[in-house]
Amino acid sequence: MDKFVINGGKRLSGKAEISGAKNASLAIMPACILTSGTSILYNTPELNDVYTMIKLMNFLGAETSFKNHVLSVNTEKIVSQEAPYEYVKKMRASVYVLGPLLSKFGSAKVSLPGGCAWGPRPINLHIEGLKKMGAEIDLAEGYIIAKTKKLTGAKINFDVSSVGATANILMAAVLAKGTTIINNAAMEPEIANLAAFLIKMGAKINGLNCSTLEIEGIDELRPAEIETIPDRIEAGTLLIAAAITKGEITLKNISPIFIQSTLTKLEDSGCKIEIVNGGICLNGVNNSIQPSNATTAIYPGFPTDMQAQWTAYMALANGTSTVTDTIYSDRFKHVPELVRLGANITVTDNVAVIKGVKKLLGAKVMSTDLRASASLVLAGLAAQGRTEVLRVYHLDRGYQKIEEKLKTLGADIERVEGKEY
Ligand code: EPU
């Protein structure tokens, strides 16, 4: 278990390139199951979650090769329709194979994902949606066991907008008999990226980027190629890294539209944002960090995946702010660790009240989940002295060599390999 050692207080400056989006790749890879042949996925990020999905795809019988961010997935020899516990316990997104396996092969056995580090994360909408499409689903011995002669199109109204349920139902619907309508579908850009891939495979989908998707099922899809979109959460995290160290950076390859809510909040906090030649420049030099409340919401609102990072930033604001997570009410495991660095934060229900402090002081802190780890790295970059962020394997699930990117921007950060952290 590696750790990061950070000597804080260095202003970040320079340019950074954003890697492919984890949450787009994790949906696009299982979509390859829907066809037989080789699909090519460009700009796939080198992340542990991607490697876990590759292993699961290999377990199912897919052949893969992955080099220079180009992942090819050959699904001609899929032999298994089972996603065992050993994969799902590592990564909840393994449940994305459910819809494609069921739709293509008429059966799927997928381990039930339990809760995650910060609380419950149900998948009832995935299951109810597939049942509406005619699947017979039993839950037994910790598995979802799904069968169907042929899925049929249905009208599915989600009570809650869910990224995962939208992805699963969308992938199931493209090969179903008849038309499926998904109301209150997730509009996250990663869903649009998945839908664009399915359309390249021949799928008939209307309503891209809208909250209603209409899918006319067809008999067969062909292999296709797709470019994975840049990771908006990595982009937001790097922008906060610059803002919290009062630095100045340019992100090269991400559309401002994807991260508008984060850019707006950064402007509210006093940073100057400029869009030049397709790049996003953030200038936080001499900024006194104004407090700015954040409430998470579905896209295009402020993402829950940026909540921990924003909390770390606001810990150094010139006043009091609140952060409310409406998507995951328990997602505050980073708070006690930020407090160890000197932050003044209290959490009641799903609201963190952050009283800005003048400085944070380096300490040893423990990563508990992906975005919590990112927030600790950000706090460490701004803290005085030495911060050790332990268990960065959480971070490696979703950020491609973030320490290298931060180093290029001037951070004093080292990965220390070890077993005991
Ligand atoms: N929900 C239900 N029932 C369901 C599914 C979801 O009630 O069947 C609720 C959840 O409890 C939550 C809300 O709906 O309150 C939204 O959850 P969603 O299903 O959208 O989350 P997800 O698909 O499990 C994806 C990302 C998460 C990200 C959320 C929200 C992937 C692989 N994961 O999860 O990413 O936080 O959407 O945007 O795409 C991360 O990258 O750190 C991460 C956790």
Short mmCIF file of C-alpha atoms and ligand atoms in Angstrom, two decimals:
data_model
loop_
_atom_site.label_atom_id
_atom_site.label_comp_id
_atom_site.label_asym_id
_atom_site.label_seq_id
_atom_site.Cartn_x
_atom_site.Cartn_y
_atom_site.Cartn_z
CA MET A 1 0.00 0.00 0.00
CA ASP A 2 1.71 3.13 -1.22
CA LYS A 3 1.56 6.51 0.44
CA PHE A 4 2.17 10.07 -0.74
CA VAL A 5 4.56 12.34 1.07
CA ILE A 6 3.79 15.98 0.39
CA ASN A 7 5.73 19.02 1.45
CA GLY A 8 3.03 21.64 1.24
CA GLY A 9 3.01 25.31 0.41
CA LYS A 10 4.23 25.22 -3.19
CA ARG A 11 2.21 27.34 -5.62
CA LEU A 12 1.15 25.24 -8.61
CA SER A 13 1.67 26.65 -12.07
CA GLY A 14 1.82 25.37 -15.62
CA LYS A 15 -0.24 23.21 -17.95
CA ALA A 16 -1.93 19.89 -17.42
CA GLU A 17 -3.57 17.43 -19.75
CA ILE A 18 -6.68 15.64 -18.57
CA SER A 19 -6.94 11.84 -18.91
CA GLY A 20 -9.96 9.92 -20.15
CA ALA A 21 -12.97 9.78 -17.84
CA LYS A 22 -13.05 6.81 -15.47
CA ASN A 23 -16.83 6.75 -15.28
CA ALA A 24 -17.21 6.84 -19.06
CA SER A 25 -14.70 4.01 -19.60
CA LEU A 26 -16.31 1.83 -16.96
CA ALA A 27 -19.62 2.01 -18.84
CA ILE A 28 -18.22 1.79 -22.37
CA MET A 29 -16.12 -1.33 -21.74
CA PRO A 30 -19.06 -3.59 -20.77
CA ALA A 31 -21.05 -2.19 -23.71
CA CYS A 32 -18.63 -4.17 -25.92
CA ILE A 33 -20.39 -7.34 -24.67
CA LEU A 34 -23.38 -6.32 -26.80
CA THR A 35 -21.55 -7.18 -29.99
CA SER A 36 -19.27 -9.92 -31.23
CA GLY A 37 -15.93 -8.69 -32.53
CA THR A 38 -13.27 -6.14 -31.69
CA SER A 39 -14.13 -2.64 -30.49
CA ILE A 40 -11.45 -0.01 -30.03
CA LEU A 41 -11.69 2.41 -27.12
CA TYR A 42 -9.37 5.42 -27.46
CA ASN A 43 -8.26 7.64 -24.59
CA THR A 44 -8.94 4.95 -22.01
CA PRO A 45 -7.34 6.03 -18.72
CA GLU A 46 -4.74 3.83 -17.00
CA LEU A 47 -6.51 3.37 -13.70
CA ASN A 48 -6.97 0.52 -11.29
CA ASP A 49 -10.74 0.52 -11.84
CA VAL A 50 -10.15 0.16 -15.57
CA TYR A 51 -7.77 -2.76 -14.89
CA THR A 52 -10.42 -4.36 -12.67
CA MET A 53 -12.99 -4.04 -15.46
CA ILE A 54 -10.47 -5.51 -17.94
CA LYS A 55 -9.99 -8.51 -15.60
CA LEU A 56 -13.74 -8.98 -15.33
CA MET A 57 -14.13 -8.76 -19.13
CA ASN A 58 -11.32 -11.34 -19.47
CA PHE A 59 -13.07 -13.57 -16.94
CA LEU A 60 -16.20 -13.43 -19.13
CA GLY A 61 -14.08 -14.55 -22.09
CA ALA A 62 -13.27 -11.25 -23.82
CA GLU A 63 -9.77 -10.79 -25.18
CA THR A 64 -8.22 -7.40 -24.52
CA SER A 65 -5.08 -5.47 -25.28
CA PHE A 66 -4.26 -2.12 -23.72
CA LYS A 67 -1.44 0.11 -24.85
CA ASN A 68 -0.95 3.89 -24.96
CA HIS A 69 -4.51 4.44 -23.77
CA VAL A 70 -5.95 2.39 -26.64
CA LEU A 71 -7.98 -0.51 -25.35
CA SER A 72 -9.20 -3.14 -27.78
CA VAL A 73 -11.86 -5.52 -26.60
CA ASN A 74 -12.69 -8.65 -28.60
CA THR A 75 -15.96 -10.19 -27.48
CA GLU A 76 -16.15 -13.08 -29.97
CA LYS A 77 -15.50 -15.68 -27.29
CA ILE A 78 -17.61 -14.63 -24.33
CA VAL A 79 -18.10 -17.88 -22.42
CA SER A 80 -19.37 -16.82 -19.02
CA GLN A 81 -22.30 -14.67 -17.92
CA GLU A 82 -21.15 -14.39 -14.32
CA ALA A 83 -19.55 -11.47 -12.48
CA PRO A 84 -18.19 -13.05 -9.29
CA TYR A 85 -17.96 -11.36 -5.90
CA GLU A 86 -14.17 -10.98 -6.17
CA TYR A 87 -14.61 -8.33 -8.89
CA VAL A 88 -17.74 -6.63 -7.63
CA LYS A 89 -16.38 -6.23 -4.10
CA LYS A 90 -13.42 -4.34 -5.59
CA MET A 91 -15.52 -2.14 -7.81
CA ARG A 92 -19.26 -1.52 -7.80
CA ALA A 93 -19.23 -0.57 -11.49
CA SER A 94 -18.82 -4.31 -12.21
CA VAL A 95 -22.62 -4.35 -12.05
CA TYR A 96 -22.55 -2.67 -15.49
CA VAL A 97 -22.15 -6.11 -17.09
CA LEU A 98 -25.67 -7.05 -15.92
CA GLY A 99 -27.66 -5.24 -18.63
CA PRO A 100 -25.42 -6.21 -21.59
CA LEU A 101 -25.07 -9.88 -20.55
CA LEU A 102 -28.80 -10.28 -20.03
CA SER A 103 -29.67 -8.54 -23.27
CA LYS A 104 -27.12 -10.40 -25.40
CA PHE A 105 -27.19 -13.88 -23.84
CA GLY A 106 -30.52 -14.04 -21.97
CA SER A 107 -28.89 -14.68 -18.60
CA ALA A 108 -26.59 -13.04 -16.11
CA LYS A 109 -25.38 -13.79 -12.61
CA VAL A 110 -23.82 -10.77 -10.95
CA SER A 111 -22.69 -10.46 -7.36
CA LEU A 112 -24.74 -7.88 -5.46
CA PRO A 113 -22.64 -4.84 -4.63
CA GLY A 114 -22.95 -4.10 -0.94
CA GLY A 115 -22.61 -0.65 0.60
CA CYS A 116 -19.50 1.35 -0.06
CA ALA A 117 -16.99 3.06 2.23
CA TRP A 118 -19.30 5.99 2.91
CA GLY A 119 -22.70 4.30 3.08
CA PRO A 120 -25.47 2.48 1.21
CA ARG A 121 -25.63 2.59 -2.57
CA PRO A 122 -28.74 0.74 -3.72
CA ILE A 123 -29.24 -0.77 -7.17
CA ASN A 124 -33.02 -1.23 -6.94
CA LEU A 125 -33.58 0.96 -10.02
CA HIS A 126 -31.35 -1.28 -12.17
CA ILE A 127 -33.30 -4.35 -11.08
CA GLU A 128 -36.78 -2.82 -11.31
CA GLY A 129 -36.00 -1.46 -14.78
CA LEU A 130 -34.84 -4.83 -16.08
CA LYS A 131 -37.89 -6.52 -14.55
CA LYS A 132 -40.12 -4.07 -16.42
CA MET A 133 -38.38 -5.20 -19.58
CA GLY A 134 -39.42 -8.78 -18.85
CA ALA A 135 -36.40 -10.13 -16.98
CA GLU A 136 -36.98 -12.69 -14.23
CA ILE A 137 -34.72 -11.69 -11.40
CA ASP A 138 -33.94 -13.55 -8.17
CA LEU A 139 -31.59 -12.55 -5.43
CA ALA A 140 -29.84 -15.58 -3.94
CA GLU A 141 -26.63 -16.16 -2.04
CA GLY A 142 -25.48 -12.61 -2.60
CA TYR A 143 -26.08 -12.72 -6.35
CA ILE A 144 -28.50 -11.15 -8.80
CA ILE A 145 -29.65 -14.00 -10.99
CA ALA A 146 -31.38 -12.72 -14.12
CA LYS A 147 -32.98 -14.59 -16.99
CA THR A 148 -35.06 -13.74 -20.01
CA LYS A 149 -36.13 -15.29 -23.31
CA LYS A 150 -35.92 -11.84 -24.86
CA LEU A 151 -36.03 -8.44 -23.20
CA THR A 152 -38.87 -6.27 -24.43
CA GLY A 153 -39.06 -2.49 -24.65
CA ALA A 154 -40.78 -0.74 -21.74
CA LYS A 155 -41.47 2.70 -20.31
CA ILE A 156 -39.19 3.20 -17.35
CA ASN A 157 -39.68 6.18 -15.05
CA PHE A 158 -36.83 6.54 -12.61
CA ASP A 159 -37.80 8.09 -9.25
CA VAL A 160 -34.22 9.22 -8.88
CA SER A 161 -31.86 10.12 -11.69
CA SER A 162 -29.21 7.40 -11.56
CA VAL A 163 -26.07 7.22 -13.69
CA GLY A 164 -25.64 3.47 -13.20
CA ALA A 165 -29.29 2.52 -13.71
CA THR A 166 -29.49 4.66 -16.86
CA ALA A 167 -26.35 2.98 -18.23
CA ASN A 168 -27.56 -0.53 -17.43
CA ILE A 169 -31.07 -0.05 -18.86
CA LEU A 170 -29.70 1.75 -21.93
CA MET A 171 -27.34 -1.15 -22.65
CA ALA A 172 -30.15 -3.66 -22.09
CA ALA A 173 -32.59 -1.72 -24.31
CA VAL A 174 -30.47 -1.48 -27.45
CA LEU A 175 -30.96 -5.19 -28.20
CA ALA A 176 -34.47 -5.52 -26.72
CA LYS A 177 -37.58 -6.14 -28.80
CA GLY A 178 -39.41 -2.87 -29.32
CA THR A 179 -39.04 0.62 -27.89
CA THR A 180 -37.83 1.57 -24.44
CA ILE A 181 -38.37 5.01 -22.96
CA ILE A 182 -36.28 6.07 -19.99
CA ASN A 183 -37.74 9.07 -18.17
CA ASN A 184 -35.60 11.00 -15.68
CA ALA A 185 -32.51 9.49 -17.30
CA ALA A 186 -29.11 10.67 -16.06
CA MET A 187 -27.68 13.44 -18.27
CA GLU A 188 -24.07 13.13 -17.11
CA PRO A 189 -21.63 13.48 -20.03
CA GLU A 190 -20.39 9.94 -19.38
CA ILE A 191 -23.88 8.64 -20.29
CA ALA A 192 -23.81 10.66 -23.51
CA ASN A 193 -20.37 9.16 -24.26
CA LEU A 194 -21.78 5.65 -23.71
CA ALA A 195 -24.81 6.43 -25.89
CA ALA A 196 -22.54 7.81 -28.63
CA PHE A 197 -20.61 4.53 -28.58
CA LEU A 198 -23.81 2.48 -28.77
CA ILE A 199 -25.00 4.60 -31.70
CA LYS A 200 -21.70 3.91 -33.47
CA MET A 201 -22.41 0.23 -32.89
CA GLY A 202 -25.68 0.74 -34.75
CA ALA A 203 -28.05 1.32 -31.83
CA LYS A 204 -31.08 3.55 -32.33
CA ILE A 205 -31.15 6.08 -29.51
CA ASN A 206 -32.92 9.43 -29.43
CA GLY A 207 -32.53 12.11 -26.80
CA LEU A 208 -28.77 12.25 -26.29
CA ASN A 209 -27.96 14.67 -23.42
CA CYS A 210 -31.67 14.83 -22.51
CA SER A 211 -33.54 13.47 -19.51
CA THR A 212 -35.74 11.29 -21.73
CA LEU A 213 -34.06 8.63 -23.82
CA GLU A 214 -35.94 6.68 -26.47
CA ILE A 215 -34.33 3.46 -27.62
CA GLU A 216 -35.59 1.32 -30.44
CA GLY A 217 -34.15 -2.15 -30.01
CA ILE A 218 -32.48 -3.86 -32.96
CA ASP A 219 -31.35 -7.45 -33.56
CA GLU A 220 -27.62 -7.00 -33.78
CA LEU A 221 -24.88 -4.46 -33.11
CA ARG A 222 -21.49 -4.19 -34.76
CA PRO A 223 -18.11 -3.52 -33.10
CA ALA A 224 -17.16 0.17 -33.09
CA GLU A 225 -14.56 2.72 -32.08
CA ILE A 226 -15.00 5.56 -29.61
CA GLU A 227 -12.92 8.27 -27.97
CA THR A 228 -13.46 8.44 -24.22
CA ILE A 229 -14.26 11.98 -23.06
CA PRO A 230 -11.85 13.74 -20.65
CA ASP A 231 -12.40 13.26 -16.95
CA ARG A 232 -14.30 16.26 -15.58
CA ILE A 233 -13.62 15.25 -11.98
CA GLU A 234 -9.87 15.04 -12.55
CA ALA A 235 -10.09 18.47 -14.20
CA GLY A 236 -12.00 19.93 -11.26
CA THR A 237 -9.56 18.37 -8.78
CA LEU A 238 -6.54 19.89 -10.55
CA LEU A 239 -8.23 23.30 -10.72
CA ILE A 240 -8.79 23.18 -6.97
CA ALA A 241 -5.14 22.11 -6.52
CA ALA A 242 -4.17 25.38 -8.21
CA ALA A 243 -6.77 27.43 -6.34
CA ILE A 244 -5.86 26.05 -2.90
CA THR A 245 -2.14 26.75 -3.47
CA LYS A 246 -2.93 30.21 -4.91
CA GLY A 247 -1.37 29.21 -8.18
CA GLU A 248 -2.15 29.54 -11.85
CA ILE A 249 -2.77 26.65 -14.23
CA THR A 250 -4.13 25.88 -17.66
CA LEU A 251 -6.02 22.71 -18.47
CA LYS A 252 -5.64 21.83 -22.08
CA ASN A 253 -8.17 19.36 -23.31
CA ILE A 254 -11.44 19.71 -21.46
CA SER A 255 -14.56 21.52 -22.53
CA PRO A 256 -15.61 24.18 -19.99
CA ILE A 257 -19.21 23.02 -20.48
CA PHE A 258 -18.41 19.74 -18.70
CA ILE A 259 -17.23 21.53 -15.57
CA GLN A 260 -19.30 24.71 -15.64
CA SER A 261 -20.67 24.26 -12.12
CA THR A 262 -17.15 23.85 -10.70
CA LEU A 263 -15.85 26.84 -12.67
CA THR A 264 -18.70 29.00 -11.38
CA LYS A 265 -17.92 28.04 -7.80
CA LEU A 266 -14.21 28.71 -8.28
CA GLU A 267 -15.07 32.16 -9.62
CA ASP A 268 -17.33 32.75 -6.61
CA SER A 269 -14.35 31.92 -4.39
CA GLY A 270 -12.36 34.70 -6.06
CA CYS A 271 -10.34 32.84 -8.72
CA LYS A 272 -10.11 34.31 -12.19
CA ILE A 273 -11.16 31.90 -14.93
CA GLU A 274 -10.45 32.46 -18.59
CA ILE A 275 -11.14 30.25 -21.59
CA VAL A 276 -8.38 30.63 -24.17
CA ASN A 277 -7.78 28.55 -27.30
CA GLY A 278 -9.89 25.75 -25.95
CA GLY A 279 -7.95 25.68 -22.67
CA ILE A 280 -9.20 26.67 -19.22
CA CYS A 281 -6.91 29.04 -17.26
CA LEU A 282 -7.35 29.47 -13.54
CA ASN A 283 -5.58 32.25 -11.70
CA GLY A 284 -5.73 32.09 -7.92
CA VAL A 285 -2.64 34.18 -7.23
CA ASN A 286 -3.20 36.55 -4.28
CA ASN A 287 -6.76 35.26 -3.93
CA SER A 288 -7.99 35.42 -0.34
CA ILE A 289 -10.40 32.46 -0.97
CA GLN A 290 -13.92 33.70 -0.40
CA PRO A 291 -16.28 31.24 1.28
CA SER A 292 -18.80 29.79 -1.15
CA ASN A 293 -21.53 27.30 -0.27
CA ALA A 294 -21.85 24.19 -2.40
CA THR A 295 -24.78 21.83 -2.77
CA THR A 296 -24.29 18.71 -4.84
CA ALA A 297 -26.80 17.87 -7.54
CA ILE A 298 -27.14 15.74 -10.63
CA TYR A 299 -25.45 17.06 -13.79
CA PRO A 300 -25.16 19.91 -14.66
CA GLY A 301 -25.20 20.72 -10.93
CA PHE A 302 -22.17 20.62 -8.67
CA PRO A 303 -20.97 16.98 -8.67
CA THR A 304 -20.93 14.86 -5.52
CA ASP A 305 -17.58 13.58 -6.84
CA MET A 306 -16.17 17.12 -6.25
CA GLN A 307 -17.67 17.55 -2.78
CA ALA A 308 -14.69 16.31 -0.74
CA GLN A 309 -12.25 18.40 -2.78
CA TRP A 310 -14.41 21.52 -2.34
CA THR A 311 -14.59 20.88 1.41
CA ALA A 312 -10.77 20.80 1.57
CA TYR A 313 -10.58 24.09 -0.35
CA MET A 314 -13.16 25.82 1.82
CA ALA A 315 -11.20 24.74 4.93
CA LEU A 316 -8.82 27.58 4.03
CA ALA A 317 -11.49 30.14 3.08
CA ASN A 318 -11.72 33.56 4.58
CA GLY A 319 -14.98 32.83 6.46
CA THR A 320 -17.62 30.15 6.95
CA SER A 321 -19.25 28.07 4.25
CA THR A 322 -21.45 25.01 4.01
CA VAL A 323 -21.25 21.96 1.80
CA THR A 324 -24.41 19.90 1.39
CA ASP A 325 -24.41 16.51 -0.31
CA THR A 326 -27.87 15.72 -1.64
CA ILE A 327 -26.72 12.67 -3.62
CA TYR A 328 -24.87 10.73 -0.91
CA SER A 329 -25.81 11.99 2.53
CA ASP A 330 -23.00 10.09 4.29
CA ARG A 331 -20.13 10.98 2.01
CA PHE A 332 -18.05 12.81 4.64
CA LYS A 333 -15.31 10.33 5.62
CA HIS A 334 -12.69 12.90 4.62
CA VAL A 335 -13.84 15.36 7.28
CA PRO A 336 -12.20 13.78 10.38
CA GLU A 337 -8.95 13.49 8.41
CA LEU A 338 -9.11 17.13 7.28
CA VAL A 339 -9.66 18.05 10.92
CA ARG A 340 -6.38 16.24 11.73
CA LEU A 341 -4.71 18.76 9.42
CA GLY A 342 -6.23 21.64 11.38
CA ALA A 343 -9.51 22.23 9.52
CA ASN A 344 -12.54 23.37 11.50
CA ILE A 345 -15.44 21.36 10.09
CA THR A 346 -18.54 19.90 11.69
CA VAL A 347 -21.03 17.64 9.96
CA THR A 348 -24.71 17.36 10.81
CA ASP A 349 -26.75 15.04 8.64
CA ASN A 350 -25.66 15.81 5.07
CA VAL A 351 -24.30 19.29 5.74
CA ALA A 352 -20.72 20.20 6.57
CA VAL A 353 -20.16 23.59 8.17
CA ILE A 354 -16.65 24.73 7.39
CA LYS A 355 -15.12 27.58 9.36
CA GLY A 356 -12.14 28.66 7.33
CA VAL A 357 -8.79 28.60 9.15
CA LYS A 358 -5.68 30.64 8.35
CA LYS A 359 -3.50 27.58 7.84
CA LEU A 360 -3.44 23.81 7.79
CA LEU A 361 -0.53 21.92 9.33
CA GLY A 362 0.90 18.74 7.79
CA ALA A 363 0.14 15.40 9.48
CA LYS A 364 -0.37 11.74 8.66
CA VAL A 365 -3.84 11.12 7.27
CA MET A 366 -5.66 8.09 5.96
CA SER A 367 -7.48 7.72 2.65
CA THR A 368 -10.85 6.04 2.98
CA ASP A 369 -12.22 6.32 -0.54
CA LEU A 370 -11.33 7.81 -3.90
CA ARG A 371 -12.55 11.39 -3.60
CA ALA A 372 -11.74 11.57 0.13
CA SER A 373 -8.10 10.77 -0.80
CA ALA A 374 -8.14 13.51 -3.41
CA SER A 375 -9.31 16.01 -0.80
CA LEU A 376 -6.47 14.99 1.54
CA VAL A 377 -3.90 15.44 -1.22
CA LEU A 378 -5.30 18.92 -1.92
CA ALA A 379 -5.18 19.84 1.75
CA GLY A 380 -1.62 18.46 1.96
CA LEU A 381 -0.54 20.62 -0.99
CA ALA A 382 -1.67 23.73 0.90
CA ALA A 383 -0.67 22.67 4.42
CA GLN A 384 2.50 23.87 6.07
CA GLY A 385 5.09 21.13 6.45
CA ARG A 386 4.91 17.44 5.68
CA THR A 387 1.70 15.54 5.05
CA GLU A 388 1.59 11.80 4.53
CA VAL A 389 -1.49 10.50 2.77
CA LEU A 390 -1.70 6.79 3.51
CA ARG A 391 -3.46 4.10 1.45
CA VAL A 392 -3.39 5.93 -1.85
CA TYR A 393 -4.62 2.79 -3.60
CA HIS A 394 -8.02 4.45 -3.29
CA LEU A 395 -6.69 7.35 -5.36
CA ASP A 396 -5.14 5.02 -7.93
CA ARG A 397 -8.61 3.66 -8.66
CA GLY A 398 -9.65 6.90 -10.30
CA TYR A 399 -6.73 9.25 -11.00
CA GLN A 400 -4.07 8.43 -13.55
CA LYS A 401 -0.68 9.13 -11.93
CA ILE A 402 -1.94 12.27 -10.27
CA GLU A 403 1.33 12.73 -8.39
CA GLU A 404 3.18 13.01 -11.72
CA LYS A 405 0.76 15.66 -12.97
CA LEU A 406 1.03 17.58 -9.70
CA LYS A 407 4.84 17.34 -9.77
CA THR A 408 4.92 18.77 -13.28
CA LEU A 409 2.86 21.67 -11.92
CA GLY A 410 5.47 22.29 -9.20
CA ALA A 411 4.13 20.30 -6.25
CA ASP A 412 6.55 18.60 -3.88
CA ILE A 413 4.90 15.19 -3.77
CA GLU A 414 6.42 11.70 -3.79
CA ARG A 415 4.93 8.25 -3.90
CA VAL A 416 6.54 5.95 -1.37
CA GLU A 417 5.98 2.30 -2.04
CA GLY A 418 5.35 0.11 0.92
CA LYS A 419 3.33 -2.66 2.49
CA GLU A 420 2.47 -1.28 5.87
CA TYR A 421 0.69 1.98 4.99
N1 EPU B 1 -29.90 5.34 -6.36
C1 EPU B 1 -30.98 4.63 -5.90
N2 EPU B 1 -31.25 3.42 -6.48
C2 EPU B 1 -30.50 2.92 -7.49
C3 EPU B 1 -29.39 3.65 -7.95
C4 EPU B 1 -29.11 4.87 -7.36
O1 EPU B 1 -31.68 5.06 -4.99
O2 EPU B 1 -30.81 1.83 -7.98
C5 EPU B 1 -29.58 6.65 -5.74
C6 EPU B 1 -28.24 6.65 -5.03
O3 EPU B 1 -28.35 6.19 -3.69
C7 EPU B 1 -27.82 8.08 -5.13
C8 EPU B 1 -28.39 8.53 -6.47
O4 EPU B 1 -29.40 7.57 -6.81
O5 EPU B 1 -28.41 8.83 -4.11
C9 EPU B 1 -27.41 8.62 -7.60
O6 EPU B 1 -26.66 7.42 -7.69
P1 EPU B 1 -26.14 6.87 -9.10
O7 EPU B 1 -26.85 5.61 -9.40
O8 EPU B 1 -26.20 7.98 -10.09
O9 EPU B 1 -24.64 6.55 -8.77
P2 EPU B 1 -23.77 5.39 -9.40
O10 EPU B 1 -24.18 5.12 -10.77
O11 EPU B 1 -23.69 4.27 -8.43
C10 EPU B 1 -22.03 7.01 -10.44
C11 EPU B 1 -20.53 7.20 -10.38
C12 EPU B 1 -20.16 7.73 -9.01
C13 EPU B 1 -20.89 9.05 -8.78
C14 EPU B 1 -22.41 8.86 -8.94
C15 EPU B 1 -23.18 10.16 -8.85
C16 EPU B 1 -19.71 5.49 -11.86
C17 EPU B 1 -18.99 4.22 -12.04
N3 EPU B 1 -19.89 5.91 -10.61
O12 EPU B 1 -22.35 6.09 -9.41
O13 EPU B 1 -18.75 7.97 -9.07
O14 EPU B 1 -20.63 9.51 -7.49
O15 EPU B 1 -22.67 8.27 -10.23
O16 EPU B 1 -22.75 11.06 -9.81
O17 EPU B 1 -20.08 6.14 -12.83
C18 EPU B 1 -16.64 8.35 -8.18
O18 EPU B 1 -16.21 8.44 -9.35
O19 EPU B 1 -15.95 8.66 -7.17
C19 EPU B 1 -17.98 7.85 -7.95
C20 EPU B 1 -18.40 7.38 -6.79
#
